[in-house]
Amino acid sequence: MRVLIVSDTHKKHANLITIMEKERPFDRMIHLGDAEGYEDYITELAGCPLDIVAGNNDFFSELPKEKEIEIGGLKALITHGHYYYVSAGLEDIKKEARGRGMDIVMFGHTHRPLIEKDHGVVALNPGSTSYPRQDGHLPSYIVMEIDANGTPDYQLKYLSEEEKPKKPL
């Protein structure tokens, strides 16, 4: 199983489209918030099952603030992260994930990519496809692949300057 994980698109879709074209085929897509009203458009672009949650900029959204999902036998909590104060640290969100018996917690909000394993919980933040804040400021995302034995592999990837579309969508 191949899963594309993105966050913080903020109404700018050129990089997201390029990422999707580059990474196809994928079996599932996860968007960790701040789609800003474009969840139907992103669902159409994905062309596969999409799990999406509301971010702090998804005003008046009916999207859930978080979801518990199963991916290839692994339990994952997906949320934007702002309710767990991820900008100040990851202890609250990791504690919540452990308390719920999750294998993975996925979040966005900080616009900074992260893959970190701590006390049996893998914390994933794909960063932002539109407004990256890490050194180098390249749009980022994560590809999660689960092999036939149920073993996950997480790849943090960046869209290079050469790959970025020249014309915004």
C-alpha positions as semicolon CSV with decimal commas, in nm:
position;residue;x (nm);y (nm);z (nm)
1;M;0,000;0,000;0,000
2;R;0,125;0,345;-0,094
3;V;-0,005;0,655;0,088
4;L;0,059;1,019;-0,002
5;I;0,055;1,248;0,304
6;V;0,028;1,627;0,262
7;S;-0,075;1,930;0,463
8;D;-0,122;2,304;0,456
9;T;-0,207;2,358;0,089
10;H;-0,375;2,693;0,167
11;K;-0,566;2,731;-0,164
12;K;-0,246;2,694;-0,369
13;H;-0,257;2,375;-0,573
14;A;0,020;2,394;-0,836
15;N;0,277;2,222;-0,613
16;L;0,021;1,968;-0,492
17;I;-0,068;1,874;-0,850
18;T;0,300;1,834;-0,939
19;I;0,356;1,617;-0,630
20;M;0,056;1,399;-0,713
21;E;0,172;1,351;-1,072
22;K;0,524;1,269;-0,955
23;E;0,411;1,014;-0,693
24;R;0,130;0,832;-0,876
25;P;0,015;0,566;-0,832
26;F;-0,085;0,584;-0,467
27;D;-0,366;0,394;-0,297
28;R;-0,472;0,651;-0,043
29;M;-0,413;1,017;0,034
30;I;-0,414;1,196;0,368
31;H;-0,448;1,575;0,397
32;L;-0,379;1,713;0,742
33;G;-0,568;2,039;0,720
34;D;-0,575;2,394;0,591
35;A;-0,733;2,306;0,257
36;E;-0,936;2,627;0,303
37;G;-1,257;2,509;0,139
38;Y;-1,096;2,307;-0,140
39;E;-1,154;1,961;0,004
40;D;-1,389;1,862;-0,282
41;Y;-1,135;1,978;-0,541
42;I;-0,854;1,788;-0,365
43;T;-1,076;1,479;-0,344
44;E;-1,129;1,498;-0,719
45;L;-0,755;1,544;-0,783
46;A;-0,663;1,249;-0,561
47;G;-0,868;0,994;-0,752
48;C;-0,841;0,754;-0,458
49;P;-0,970;0,741;-0,100
50;L;-0,888;1,068;0,081
51;D;-0,881;1,127;0,456
52;I;-0,888;1,497;0,539
53;V;-0,923;1,692;0,862
54;A;-0,988;2,057;0,939
55;G;-0,704;2,295;1,010
56;N;-0,700;2,625;1,194
57;N;-0,766;2,810;0,863
58;D;-1,057;2,589;0,761
59;F;-1,317;2,834;0,888
60;F;-1,678;2,711;0,890
61;S;-1,562;2,370;0,768
62;E;-1,765;2,062;0,845
63;L;-1,450;1,850;0,830
64;P;-1,366;1,662;1,151
65;K;-1,092;1,812;1,366
66;E;-0,931;1,467;1,389
67;K;-0,986;1,108;1,283
68;E;-0,867;0,767;1,392
69;I;-0,795;0,556;1,085
70;E;-0,642;0,219;1,002
71;I;-0,373;0,192;0,737
72;G;-0,249;-0,155;0,651
73;G;-0,308;-0,283;1,003
74;L;-0,160;0,025;1,174
75;K;-0,370;0,262;1,384
76;A;-0,322;0,631;1,310
77;L;-0,451;0,952;1,462
78;I;-0,471;1,229;1,203
79;T;-0,521;1,591;1,306
80;H;-0,398;1,934;1,208
81;G;-0,215;1,967;1,539
82;H;-0,315;2,313;1,658
83;Y;-0,545;2,167;1,928
84;Y;-0,236;1,994;2,068
85;Y;-0,015;2,304;2,054
86;V;0,238;2,138;1,822
87;S;0,407;2,473;1,757
88;A;0,522;2,467;2,120
89;G;0,628;2,100;2,123
90;L;0,513;1,747;2,050
91;E;0,463;1,605;2,398
92;D;0,086;1,664;2,410
93;I;0,014;1,508;2,072
94;K;0,242;1,209;2,134
95;K;0,085;1,153;2,477
96;E;-0,261;1,162;2,319
97;A;-0,159;0,912;2,051
98;R;-0,005;0,674;2,305
99;G;-0,311;0,704;2,530
100;R;-0,537;0,600;2,243
101;G;-0,313;0,307;2,147
102;M;-0,208;0,458;1,814
103;D;0,095;0,344;1,617
104;I;0,120;0,672;1,425
105;V;0,017;1,032;1,478
106;M;0,006;1,260;1,173
107;F;-0,025;1,636;1,193
108;G;0,051;1,958;1,007
109;H;0,022;2,320;1,122
110;T;0,391;2,400;1,176
111;H;0,480;2,384;0,804
112;R;0,797;2,200;0,911
113;P;0,844;1,836;0,806
114;L;0,921;1,570;1,065
115;I;0,947;1,195;1,101
116;E;1,017;1,091;1,459
117;K;0,973;0,766;1,650
118;D;0,931;0,796;2,024
119;H;0,811;0,533;2,273
120;G;0,639;0,323;2,009
121;V;0,460;0,608;1,831
122;V;0,574;0,746;1,496
123;A;0,504;1,119;1,462
124;L;0,471;1,243;1,103
125;N;0,443;1,598;0,976
126;P;0,469;1,634;0,598
127;G;0,538;2,007;0,620
128;S;0,361;2,230;0,369
129;T;0,316;2,207;-0,007
130;S;0,257;2,584;-0,027
131;Y;0,434;2,773;0,252
132;P;0,729;2,566;0,378
133;R;0,907;2,706;0,684
134;Q;1,206;2,472;0,719
135;D;1,559;2,553;0,600
136;G;1,562;2,568;0,222
137;H;1,186;2,640;0,208
138;L;1,109;2,359;-0,041
139;P;0,756;2,218;-0,055
140;S;0,750;1,886;0,131
141;Y;0,536;1,576;0,175
142;I;0,563;1,217;0,297
143;V;0,515;0,891;0,112
144;M;0,428;0,598;0,336
145;E;0,463;0,249;0,194
146;I;0,350;-0,064;0,372
147;D;0,492;-0,393;0,247
148;A;0,318;-0,732;0,234
149;N;0,429;-0,805;0,592
150;G;0,268;-0,483;0,721
151;T;0,601;-0,308;0,776
152;P;0,580;0,067;0,711
153;D;0,845;0,282;0,546
154;Y;0,824;0,661;0,560
155;Q;0,997;0,881;0,305
156;L;1,014;1,257;0,355
157;K;1,033;1,415;0,011
158;Y;1,081;1,763;-0,127
159;L;0,978;1,930;-0,449
160;S;1,295;2,081;-0,598
161;E;1,309;2,430;-0,746
162;E;1,330;2,269;-1,091
163;E;1,016;2,064;-1,028
164;K;0,807;2,352;-0,894
165;P;0,554;2,479;-1,149
166;K;0,637;2,817;-1,294
167;K;0,275;2,926;-1,311
168;P;0,054;2,905;-0,999
169;L;-0,287;2,733;-1,016
